[in-house]
mmCIF file of C-alpha atoms (C1' of nucleotides) in Angstrom:
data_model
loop_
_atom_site.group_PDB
_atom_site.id
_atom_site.type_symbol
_atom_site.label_atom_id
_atom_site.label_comp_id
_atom_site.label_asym_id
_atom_site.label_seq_id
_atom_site.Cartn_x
_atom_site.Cartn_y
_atom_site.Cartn_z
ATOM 1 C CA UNK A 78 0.000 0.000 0.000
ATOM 2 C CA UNK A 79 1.322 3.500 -0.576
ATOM 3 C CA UNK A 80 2.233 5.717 1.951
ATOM 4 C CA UNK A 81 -0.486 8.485 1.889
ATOM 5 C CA UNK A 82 0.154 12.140 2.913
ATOM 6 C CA UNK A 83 -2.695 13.548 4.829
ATOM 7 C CA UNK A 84 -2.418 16.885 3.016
ATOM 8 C CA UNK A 85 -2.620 14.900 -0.616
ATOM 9 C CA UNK A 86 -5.288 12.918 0.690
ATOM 10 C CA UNK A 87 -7.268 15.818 1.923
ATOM 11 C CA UNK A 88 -6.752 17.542 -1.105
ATOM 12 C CA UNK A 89 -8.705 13.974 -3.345
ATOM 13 C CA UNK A 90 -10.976 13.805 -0.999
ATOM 14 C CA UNK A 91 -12.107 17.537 -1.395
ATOM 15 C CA UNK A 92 -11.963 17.117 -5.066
ATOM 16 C CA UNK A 93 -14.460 14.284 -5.421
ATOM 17 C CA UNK A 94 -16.382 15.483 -2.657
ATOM 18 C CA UNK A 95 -17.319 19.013 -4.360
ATOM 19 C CA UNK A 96 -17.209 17.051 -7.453
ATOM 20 C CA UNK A 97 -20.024 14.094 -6.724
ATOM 21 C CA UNK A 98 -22.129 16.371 -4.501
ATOM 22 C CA UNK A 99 -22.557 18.459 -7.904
ATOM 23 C CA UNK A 100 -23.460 14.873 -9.343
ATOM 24 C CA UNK A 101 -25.511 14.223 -7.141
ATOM 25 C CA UNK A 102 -27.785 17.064 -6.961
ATOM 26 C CA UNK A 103 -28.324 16.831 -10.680
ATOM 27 C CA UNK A 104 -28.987 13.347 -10.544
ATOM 28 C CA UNK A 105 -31.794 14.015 -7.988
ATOM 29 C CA UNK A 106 -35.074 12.765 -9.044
ATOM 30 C CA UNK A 107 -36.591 12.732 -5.444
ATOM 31 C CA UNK A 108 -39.241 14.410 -3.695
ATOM 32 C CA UNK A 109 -36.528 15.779 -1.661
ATOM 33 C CA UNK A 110 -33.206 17.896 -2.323
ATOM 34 C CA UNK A 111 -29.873 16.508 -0.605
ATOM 35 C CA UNK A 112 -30.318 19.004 1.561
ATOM 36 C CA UNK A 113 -33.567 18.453 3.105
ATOM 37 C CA UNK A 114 -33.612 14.797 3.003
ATOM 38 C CA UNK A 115 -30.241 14.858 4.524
ATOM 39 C CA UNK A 116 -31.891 16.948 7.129
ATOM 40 C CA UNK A 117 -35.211 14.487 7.882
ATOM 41 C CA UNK A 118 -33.490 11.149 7.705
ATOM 42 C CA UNK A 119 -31.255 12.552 10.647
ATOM 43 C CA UNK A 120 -34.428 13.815 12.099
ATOM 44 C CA UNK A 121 -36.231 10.059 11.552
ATOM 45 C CA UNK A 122 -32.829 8.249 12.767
ATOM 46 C CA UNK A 123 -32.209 10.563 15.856
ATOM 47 C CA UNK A 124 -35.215 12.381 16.672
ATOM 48 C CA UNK A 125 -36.765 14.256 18.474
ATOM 49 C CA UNK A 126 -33.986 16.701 18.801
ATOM 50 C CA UNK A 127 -33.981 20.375 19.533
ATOM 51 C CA UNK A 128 -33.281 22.365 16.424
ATOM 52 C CA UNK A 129 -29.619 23.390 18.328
ATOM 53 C CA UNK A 130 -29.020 19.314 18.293
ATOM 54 C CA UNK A 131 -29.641 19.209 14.160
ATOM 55 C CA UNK A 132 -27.518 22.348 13.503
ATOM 56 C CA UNK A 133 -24.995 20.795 15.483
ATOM 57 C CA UNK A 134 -25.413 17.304 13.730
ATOM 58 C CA UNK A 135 -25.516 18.471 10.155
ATOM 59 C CA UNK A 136 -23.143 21.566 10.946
ATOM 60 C CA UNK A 137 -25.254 24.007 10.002
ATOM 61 C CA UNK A 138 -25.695 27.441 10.754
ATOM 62 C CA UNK A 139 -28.740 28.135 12.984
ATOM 63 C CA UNK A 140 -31.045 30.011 9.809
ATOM 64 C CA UNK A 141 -29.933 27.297 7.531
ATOM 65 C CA UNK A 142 -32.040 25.009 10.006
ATOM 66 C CA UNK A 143 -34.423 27.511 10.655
ATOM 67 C CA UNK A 144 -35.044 27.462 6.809
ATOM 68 C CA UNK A 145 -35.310 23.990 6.493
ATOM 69 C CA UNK A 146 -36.973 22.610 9.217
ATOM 70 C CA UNK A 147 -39.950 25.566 7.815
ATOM 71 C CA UNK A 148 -40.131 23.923 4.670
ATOM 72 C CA UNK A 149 -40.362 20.760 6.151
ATOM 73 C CA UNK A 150 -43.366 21.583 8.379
ATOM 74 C CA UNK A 151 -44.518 23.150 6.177
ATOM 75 C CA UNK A 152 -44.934 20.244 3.888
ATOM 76 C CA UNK A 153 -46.396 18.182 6.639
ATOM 77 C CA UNK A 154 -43.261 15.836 7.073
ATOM 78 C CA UNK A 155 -42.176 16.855 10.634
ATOM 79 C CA UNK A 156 -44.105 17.156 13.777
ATOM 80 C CA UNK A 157 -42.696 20.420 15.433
ATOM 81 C CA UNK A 158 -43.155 21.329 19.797
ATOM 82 C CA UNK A 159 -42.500 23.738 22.166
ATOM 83 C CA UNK A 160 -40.979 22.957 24.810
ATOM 84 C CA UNK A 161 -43.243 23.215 27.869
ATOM 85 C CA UNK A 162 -40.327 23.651 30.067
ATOM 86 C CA UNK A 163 -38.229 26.149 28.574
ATOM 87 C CA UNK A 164 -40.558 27.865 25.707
ATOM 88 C CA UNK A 165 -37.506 29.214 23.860
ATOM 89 C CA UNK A 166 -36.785 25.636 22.867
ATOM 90 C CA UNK A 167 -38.365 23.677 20.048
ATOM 91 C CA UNK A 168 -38.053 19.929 18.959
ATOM 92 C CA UNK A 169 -38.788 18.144 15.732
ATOM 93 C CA UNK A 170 -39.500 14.880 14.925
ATOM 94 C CA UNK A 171 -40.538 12.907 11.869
ATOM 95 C CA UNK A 172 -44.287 13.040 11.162
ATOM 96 C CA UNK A 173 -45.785 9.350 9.246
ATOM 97 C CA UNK A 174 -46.250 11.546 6.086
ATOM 98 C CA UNK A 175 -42.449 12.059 6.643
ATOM 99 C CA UNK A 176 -41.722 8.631 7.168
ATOM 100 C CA UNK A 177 -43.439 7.295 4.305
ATOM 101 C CA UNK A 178 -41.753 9.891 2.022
ATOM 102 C CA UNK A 179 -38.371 9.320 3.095
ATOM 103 C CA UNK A 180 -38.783 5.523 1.968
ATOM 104 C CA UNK A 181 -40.724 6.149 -1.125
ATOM 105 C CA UNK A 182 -37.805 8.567 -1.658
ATOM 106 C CA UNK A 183 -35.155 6.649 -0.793
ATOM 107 C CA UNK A 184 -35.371 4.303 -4.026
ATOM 108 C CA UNK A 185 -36.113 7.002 -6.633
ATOM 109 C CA UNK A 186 -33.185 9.283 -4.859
ATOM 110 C CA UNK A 187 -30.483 6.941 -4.704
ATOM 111 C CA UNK A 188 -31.725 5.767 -7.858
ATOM 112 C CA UNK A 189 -28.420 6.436 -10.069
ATOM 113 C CA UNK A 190 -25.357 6.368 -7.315
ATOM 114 C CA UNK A 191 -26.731 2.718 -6.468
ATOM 115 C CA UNK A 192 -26.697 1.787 -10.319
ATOM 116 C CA UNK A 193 -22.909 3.219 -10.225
ATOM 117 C CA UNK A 194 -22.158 1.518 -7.456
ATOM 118 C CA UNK A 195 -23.941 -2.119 -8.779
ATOM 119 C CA UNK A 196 -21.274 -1.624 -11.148
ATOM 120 C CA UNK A 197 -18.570 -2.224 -8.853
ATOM 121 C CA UNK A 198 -16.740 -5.177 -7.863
ATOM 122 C CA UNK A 199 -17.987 -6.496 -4.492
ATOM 123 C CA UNK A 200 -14.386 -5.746 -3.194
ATOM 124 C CA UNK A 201 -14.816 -2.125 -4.374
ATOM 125 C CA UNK A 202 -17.901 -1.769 -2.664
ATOM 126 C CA UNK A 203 -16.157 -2.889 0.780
ATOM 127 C CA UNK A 204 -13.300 -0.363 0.389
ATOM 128 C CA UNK A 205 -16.242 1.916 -0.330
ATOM 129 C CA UNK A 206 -18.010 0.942 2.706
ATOM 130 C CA UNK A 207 -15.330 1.007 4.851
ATOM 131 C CA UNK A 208 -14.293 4.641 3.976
ATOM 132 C CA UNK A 209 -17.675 5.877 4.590
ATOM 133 C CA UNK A 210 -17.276 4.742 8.407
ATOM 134 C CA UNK A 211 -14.535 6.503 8.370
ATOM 135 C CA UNK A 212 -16.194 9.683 6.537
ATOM 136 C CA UNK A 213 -19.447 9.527 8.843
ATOM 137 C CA UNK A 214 -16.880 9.395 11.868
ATOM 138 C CA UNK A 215 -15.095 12.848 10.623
ATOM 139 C CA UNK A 216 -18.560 14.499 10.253
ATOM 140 C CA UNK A 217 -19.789 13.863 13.427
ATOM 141 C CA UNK A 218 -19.368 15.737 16.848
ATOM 142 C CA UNK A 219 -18.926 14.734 20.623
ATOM 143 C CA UNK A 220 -22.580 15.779 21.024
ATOM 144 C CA UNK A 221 -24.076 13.260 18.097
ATOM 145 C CA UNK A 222 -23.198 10.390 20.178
ATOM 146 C CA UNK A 223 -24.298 11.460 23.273
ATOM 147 C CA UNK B 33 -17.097 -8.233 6.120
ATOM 148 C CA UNK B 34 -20.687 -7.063 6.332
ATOM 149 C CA UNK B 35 -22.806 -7.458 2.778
ATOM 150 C CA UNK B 36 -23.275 -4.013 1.403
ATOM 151 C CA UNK B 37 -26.401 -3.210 -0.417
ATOM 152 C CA UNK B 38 -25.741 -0.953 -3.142
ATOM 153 C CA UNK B 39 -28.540 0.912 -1.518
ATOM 154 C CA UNK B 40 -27.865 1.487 1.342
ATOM 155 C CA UNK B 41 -24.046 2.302 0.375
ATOM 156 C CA UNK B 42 -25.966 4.692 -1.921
ATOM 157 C CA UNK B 43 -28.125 6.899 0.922
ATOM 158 C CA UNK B 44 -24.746 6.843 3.199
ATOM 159 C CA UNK B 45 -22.178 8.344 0.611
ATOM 160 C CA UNK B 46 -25.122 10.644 -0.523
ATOM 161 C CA UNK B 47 -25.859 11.738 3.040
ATOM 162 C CA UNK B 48 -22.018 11.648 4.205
ATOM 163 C CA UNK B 49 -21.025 13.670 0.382
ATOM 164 C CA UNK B 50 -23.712 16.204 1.377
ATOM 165 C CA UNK B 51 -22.467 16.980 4.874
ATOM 166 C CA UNK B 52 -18.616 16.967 4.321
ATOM 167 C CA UNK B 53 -19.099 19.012 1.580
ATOM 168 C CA UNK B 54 -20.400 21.706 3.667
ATOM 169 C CA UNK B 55 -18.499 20.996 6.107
ATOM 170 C CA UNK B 56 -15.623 22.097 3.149
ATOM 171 C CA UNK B 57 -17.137 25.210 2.394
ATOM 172 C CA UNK B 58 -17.267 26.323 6.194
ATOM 173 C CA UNK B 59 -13.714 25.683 6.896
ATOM 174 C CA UNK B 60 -12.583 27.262 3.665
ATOM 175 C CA UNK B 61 -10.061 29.738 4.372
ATOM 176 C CA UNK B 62 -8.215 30.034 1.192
ATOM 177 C CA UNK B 63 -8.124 32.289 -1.525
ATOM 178 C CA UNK B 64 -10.365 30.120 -4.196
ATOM 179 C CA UNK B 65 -13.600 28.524 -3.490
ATOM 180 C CA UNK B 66 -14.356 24.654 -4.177
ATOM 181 C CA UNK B 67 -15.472 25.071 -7.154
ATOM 182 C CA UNK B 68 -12.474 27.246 -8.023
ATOM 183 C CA UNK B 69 -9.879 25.343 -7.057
ATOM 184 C CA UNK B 70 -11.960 21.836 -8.362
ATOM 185 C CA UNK B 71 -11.792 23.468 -11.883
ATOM 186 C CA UNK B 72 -8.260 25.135 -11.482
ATOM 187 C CA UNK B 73 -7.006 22.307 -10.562
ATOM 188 C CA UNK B 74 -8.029 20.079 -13.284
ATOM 189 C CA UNK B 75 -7.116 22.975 -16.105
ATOM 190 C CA UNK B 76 -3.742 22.410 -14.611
ATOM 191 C CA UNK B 77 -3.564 18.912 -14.379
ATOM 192 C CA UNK B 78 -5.512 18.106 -17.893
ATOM 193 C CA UNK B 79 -4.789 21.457 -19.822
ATOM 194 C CA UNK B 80 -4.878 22.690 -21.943
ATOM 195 C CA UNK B 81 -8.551 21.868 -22.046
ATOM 196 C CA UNK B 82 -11.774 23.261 -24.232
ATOM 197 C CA UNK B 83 -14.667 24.550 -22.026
ATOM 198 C CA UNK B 84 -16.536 21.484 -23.550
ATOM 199 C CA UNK B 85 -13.852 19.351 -22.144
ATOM 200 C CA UNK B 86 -13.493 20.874 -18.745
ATOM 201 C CA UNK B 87 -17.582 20.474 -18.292
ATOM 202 C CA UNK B 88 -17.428 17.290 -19.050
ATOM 203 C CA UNK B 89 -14.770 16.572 -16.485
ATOM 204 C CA UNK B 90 -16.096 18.146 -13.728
ATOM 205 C CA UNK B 91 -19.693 17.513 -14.775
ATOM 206 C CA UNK B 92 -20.561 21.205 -14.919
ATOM 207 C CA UNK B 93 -23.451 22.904 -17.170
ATOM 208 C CA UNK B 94 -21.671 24.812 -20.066
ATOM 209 C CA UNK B 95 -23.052 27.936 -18.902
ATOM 210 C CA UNK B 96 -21.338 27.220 -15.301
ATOM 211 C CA UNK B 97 -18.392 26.992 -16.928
ATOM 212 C CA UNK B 98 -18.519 29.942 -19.042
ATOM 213 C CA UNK B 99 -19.031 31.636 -15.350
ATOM 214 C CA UNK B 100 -16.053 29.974 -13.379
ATOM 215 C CA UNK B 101 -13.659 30.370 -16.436
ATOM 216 C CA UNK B 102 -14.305 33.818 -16.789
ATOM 217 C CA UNK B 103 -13.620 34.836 -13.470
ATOM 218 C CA UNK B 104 -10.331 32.869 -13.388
ATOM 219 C CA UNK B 105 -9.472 34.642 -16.331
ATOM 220 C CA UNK B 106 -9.827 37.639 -14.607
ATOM 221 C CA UNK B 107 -8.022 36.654 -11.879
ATOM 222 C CA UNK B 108 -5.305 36.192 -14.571
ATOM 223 C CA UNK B 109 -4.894 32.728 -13.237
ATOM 224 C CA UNK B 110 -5.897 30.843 -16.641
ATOM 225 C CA UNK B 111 -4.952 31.471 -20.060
ATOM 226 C CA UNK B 112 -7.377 31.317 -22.818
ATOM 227 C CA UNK B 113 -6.921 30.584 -26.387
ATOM 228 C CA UNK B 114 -9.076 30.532 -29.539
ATOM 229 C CA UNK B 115 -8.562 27.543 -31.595
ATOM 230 C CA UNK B 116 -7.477 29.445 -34.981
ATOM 231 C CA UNK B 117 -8.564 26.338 -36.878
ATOM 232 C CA UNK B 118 -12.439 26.221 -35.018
ATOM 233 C CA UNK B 119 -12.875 29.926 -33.913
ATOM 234 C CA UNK B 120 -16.098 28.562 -31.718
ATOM 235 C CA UNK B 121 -13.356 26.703 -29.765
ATOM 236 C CA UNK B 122 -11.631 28.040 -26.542
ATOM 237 C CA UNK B 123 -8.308 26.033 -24.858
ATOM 238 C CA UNK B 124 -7.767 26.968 -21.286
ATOM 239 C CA UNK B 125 -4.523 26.452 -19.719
ATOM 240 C CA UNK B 126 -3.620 27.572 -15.994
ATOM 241 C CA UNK B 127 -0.919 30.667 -15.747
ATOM 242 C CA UNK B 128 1.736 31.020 -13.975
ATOM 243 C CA UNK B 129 0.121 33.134 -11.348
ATOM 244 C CA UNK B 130 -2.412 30.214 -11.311
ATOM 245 C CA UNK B 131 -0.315 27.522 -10.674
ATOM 246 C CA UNK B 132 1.528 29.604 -7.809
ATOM 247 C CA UNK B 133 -1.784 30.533 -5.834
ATOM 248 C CA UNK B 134 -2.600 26.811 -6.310
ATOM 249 C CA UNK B 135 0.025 25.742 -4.881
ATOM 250 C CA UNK B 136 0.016 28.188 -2.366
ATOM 251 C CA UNK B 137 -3.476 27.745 -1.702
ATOM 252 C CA UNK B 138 -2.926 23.715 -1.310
ATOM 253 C CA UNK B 139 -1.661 24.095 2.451
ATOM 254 C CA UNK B 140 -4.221 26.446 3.771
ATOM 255 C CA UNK B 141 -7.114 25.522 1.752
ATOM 256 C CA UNK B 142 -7.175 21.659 3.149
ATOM 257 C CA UNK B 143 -5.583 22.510 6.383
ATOM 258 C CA UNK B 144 -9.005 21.318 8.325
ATOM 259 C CA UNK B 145 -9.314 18.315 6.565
ATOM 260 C CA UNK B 146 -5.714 17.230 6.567
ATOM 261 C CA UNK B 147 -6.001 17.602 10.319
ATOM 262 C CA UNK B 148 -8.627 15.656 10.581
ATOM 263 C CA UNK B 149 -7.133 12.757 8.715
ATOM 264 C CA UNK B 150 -4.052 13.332 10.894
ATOM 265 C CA UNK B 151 -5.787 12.017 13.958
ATOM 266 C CA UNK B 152 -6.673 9.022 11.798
ATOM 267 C CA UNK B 153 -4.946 6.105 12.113
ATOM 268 C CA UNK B 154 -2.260 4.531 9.257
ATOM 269 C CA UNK B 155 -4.811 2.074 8.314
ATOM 270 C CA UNK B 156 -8.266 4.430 8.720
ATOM 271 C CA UNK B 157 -5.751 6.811 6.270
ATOM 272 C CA UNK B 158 -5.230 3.718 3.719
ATOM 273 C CA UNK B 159 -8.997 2.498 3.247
ATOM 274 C CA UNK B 160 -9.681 6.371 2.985
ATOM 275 C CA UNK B 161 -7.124 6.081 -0.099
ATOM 276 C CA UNK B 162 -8.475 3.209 -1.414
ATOM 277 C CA UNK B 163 -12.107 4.485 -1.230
ATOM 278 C CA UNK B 164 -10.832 7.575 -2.960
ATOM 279 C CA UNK B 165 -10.068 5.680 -5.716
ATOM 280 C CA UNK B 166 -13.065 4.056 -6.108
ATOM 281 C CA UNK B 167 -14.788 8.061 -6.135
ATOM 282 C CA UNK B 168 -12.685 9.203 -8.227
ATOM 283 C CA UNK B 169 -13.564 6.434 -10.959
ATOM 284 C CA UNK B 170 -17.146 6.963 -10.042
ATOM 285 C CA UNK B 171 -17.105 10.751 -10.856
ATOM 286 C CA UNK B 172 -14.695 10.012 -13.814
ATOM 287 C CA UNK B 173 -15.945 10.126 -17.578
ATOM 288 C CA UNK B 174 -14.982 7.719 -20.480
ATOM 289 C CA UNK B 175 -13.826 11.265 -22.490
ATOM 290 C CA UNK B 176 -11.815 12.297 -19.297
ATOM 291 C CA UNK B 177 -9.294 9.142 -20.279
ATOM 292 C CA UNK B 178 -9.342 9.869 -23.843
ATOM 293 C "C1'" DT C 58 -28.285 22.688 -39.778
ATOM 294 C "C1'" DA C 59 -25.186 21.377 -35.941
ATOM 295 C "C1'" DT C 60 -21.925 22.744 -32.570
ATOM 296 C "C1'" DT C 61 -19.443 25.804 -29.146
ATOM 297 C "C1'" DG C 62 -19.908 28.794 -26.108
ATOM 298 C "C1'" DT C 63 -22.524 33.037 -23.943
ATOM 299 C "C1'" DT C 64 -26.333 35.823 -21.916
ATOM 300 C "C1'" DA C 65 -30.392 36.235 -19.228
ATOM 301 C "C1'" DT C 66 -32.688 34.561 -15.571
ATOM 302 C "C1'" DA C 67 -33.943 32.126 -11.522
ATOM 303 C "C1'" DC C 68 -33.634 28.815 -7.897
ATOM 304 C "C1'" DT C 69 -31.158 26.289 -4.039
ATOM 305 C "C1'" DC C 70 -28.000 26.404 -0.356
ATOM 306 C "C1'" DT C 71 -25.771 28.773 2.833
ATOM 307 C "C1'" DA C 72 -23.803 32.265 5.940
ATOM 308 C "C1'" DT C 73 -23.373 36.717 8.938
ATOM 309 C "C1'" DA C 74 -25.586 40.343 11.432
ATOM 310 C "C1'" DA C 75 -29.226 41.997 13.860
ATOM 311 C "C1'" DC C 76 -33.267 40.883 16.197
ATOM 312 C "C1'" DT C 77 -37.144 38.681 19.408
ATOM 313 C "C1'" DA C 78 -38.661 35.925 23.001
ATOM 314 C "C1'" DT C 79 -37.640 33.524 26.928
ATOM 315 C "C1'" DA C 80 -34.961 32.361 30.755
ATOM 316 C "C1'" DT D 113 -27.348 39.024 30.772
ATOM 317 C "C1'" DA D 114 -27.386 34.668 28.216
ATOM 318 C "C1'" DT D 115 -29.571 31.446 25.179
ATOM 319 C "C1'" DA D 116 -32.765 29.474 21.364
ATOM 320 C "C1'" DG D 117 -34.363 30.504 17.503
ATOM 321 C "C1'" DT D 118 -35.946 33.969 13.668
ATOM 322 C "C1'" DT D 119 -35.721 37.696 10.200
ATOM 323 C "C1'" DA D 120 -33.258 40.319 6.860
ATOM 324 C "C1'" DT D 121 -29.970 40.226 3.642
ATOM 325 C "C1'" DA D 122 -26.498 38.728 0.571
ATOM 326 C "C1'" DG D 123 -23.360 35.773 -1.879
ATOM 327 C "C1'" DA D 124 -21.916 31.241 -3.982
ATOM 328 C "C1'" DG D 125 -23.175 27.647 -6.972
ATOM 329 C "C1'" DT D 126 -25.816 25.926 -10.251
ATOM 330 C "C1'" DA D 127 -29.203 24.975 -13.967
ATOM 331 C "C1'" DT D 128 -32.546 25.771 -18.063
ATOM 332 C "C1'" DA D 129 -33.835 28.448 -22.001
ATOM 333 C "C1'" DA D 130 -32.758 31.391 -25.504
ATOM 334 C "C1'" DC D 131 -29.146 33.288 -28.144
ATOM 335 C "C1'" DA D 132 -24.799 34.341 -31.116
ATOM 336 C "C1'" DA D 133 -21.003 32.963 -33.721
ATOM 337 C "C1'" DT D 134 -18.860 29.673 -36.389
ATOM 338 C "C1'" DA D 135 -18.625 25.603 -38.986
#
DNA sequence: TATTGTTATACTCTATAACTATA
DNA sequence: TATAGTTATAGAGTATAACAATA
């Protein structure tokens, strides 16, 4: 195996990141943009969490979520509620009209990247699997796993 | 090894692509942009390239192109050219001053993210690599070889 | 008529700064 | 005063449709 710099590295990995999130979001055929499903399937998987908890999750800015988690109320796919304790706080969680469009979703949206990756050899696909760990392990924060 | 479904492998590099990529743009501190240094990079490493070429690459709309190209020609970082056999034709090659801030923009540009993959260890590092690899190939286009 | 690239336009994603409501 | 979230605003990134220039 080659010895791999962590600045070379960092500088593929930024590459093809930019690169196949610009795939991706032309590919998209969903219901859903990256963005917001991003947003509900970490709102289905982790839920309910205070709209500080999903800023911190998905790292973004508070009116990013504040714009989002709008839309998706708005569209009837998250349950929003005040919280009775401290009223400045809010928490979201995945409504069943959520639910059911996240998995309808999931095969149209994933549609072409899971064609590429069929493609594959079933060796390629571990490598592949095995970085994501590693990729879902950079993106996350002390707080996700509490 | 766990059996990866192609689908589910799908929804996690989608999800994981969506966040780091942000994640990118946050932490960018250097003097181009993703998309900027994504394109400036390849006009250096594939130049000199037609705009066809270069969209094709980095699987950008032609009129996206026309945008990021201009503005690194005003930057004087890129060199244009009209083909004087095809005058519809433009070659773009990187300039000196180009390939200086490139260069000089590799250290601080992926200094997060080569952190990160610091505290990684020698083996997280290598299926990282490997993975890469796998992207790269993925977001790669038969004309891109040619 | 077909191809290469550009212009006009608009939408998504995202952030920073300033604000409101609550504690 | 401090915190959770919102509003106002703006900029980056991107695409589609219509166009111009050249072949």
């Amino acid at each position: 195996m080659v010895c791999v710099s962590s600045q070379q590295l960092a500088e593929r990995v930024s590459h093809v990141t930019t690169r196949l999130a610009r795939m991706l979001r032309q590919q998209d055929e969903g219901e859903l943009t990256l963005t917001f499903r991003a947003a509900l399937a970490t709102i289905e998987r982790r839920g309910p969490l205070t709209l500080g908890d999903l800023a911190a999750i998905e790292h973004m800015a508070p009116p990013t979520v504040t714009k989002v988690v709008t839309q998706l109320d708005e569209r009837g796919l998250i349950q929003r509620t005040i919280d009775p304790d401290d009223r400045r706080v809010t928490r979201v969680s995945v409504s069943p009209a959520g639910a059911a469009l996240l998995a309808a979703d999931r095969k149209r949206r994933t549609e072409w990247l899971a064609g590429e990756l069929r493609r594959l050899s079933a060796d390629e696909r571990e490598r592949l699997a095995a970085a994501v760990e590693v990729l879902e392990g950079l993106t996350s924060t002390e707080m996700q796993r509490a």
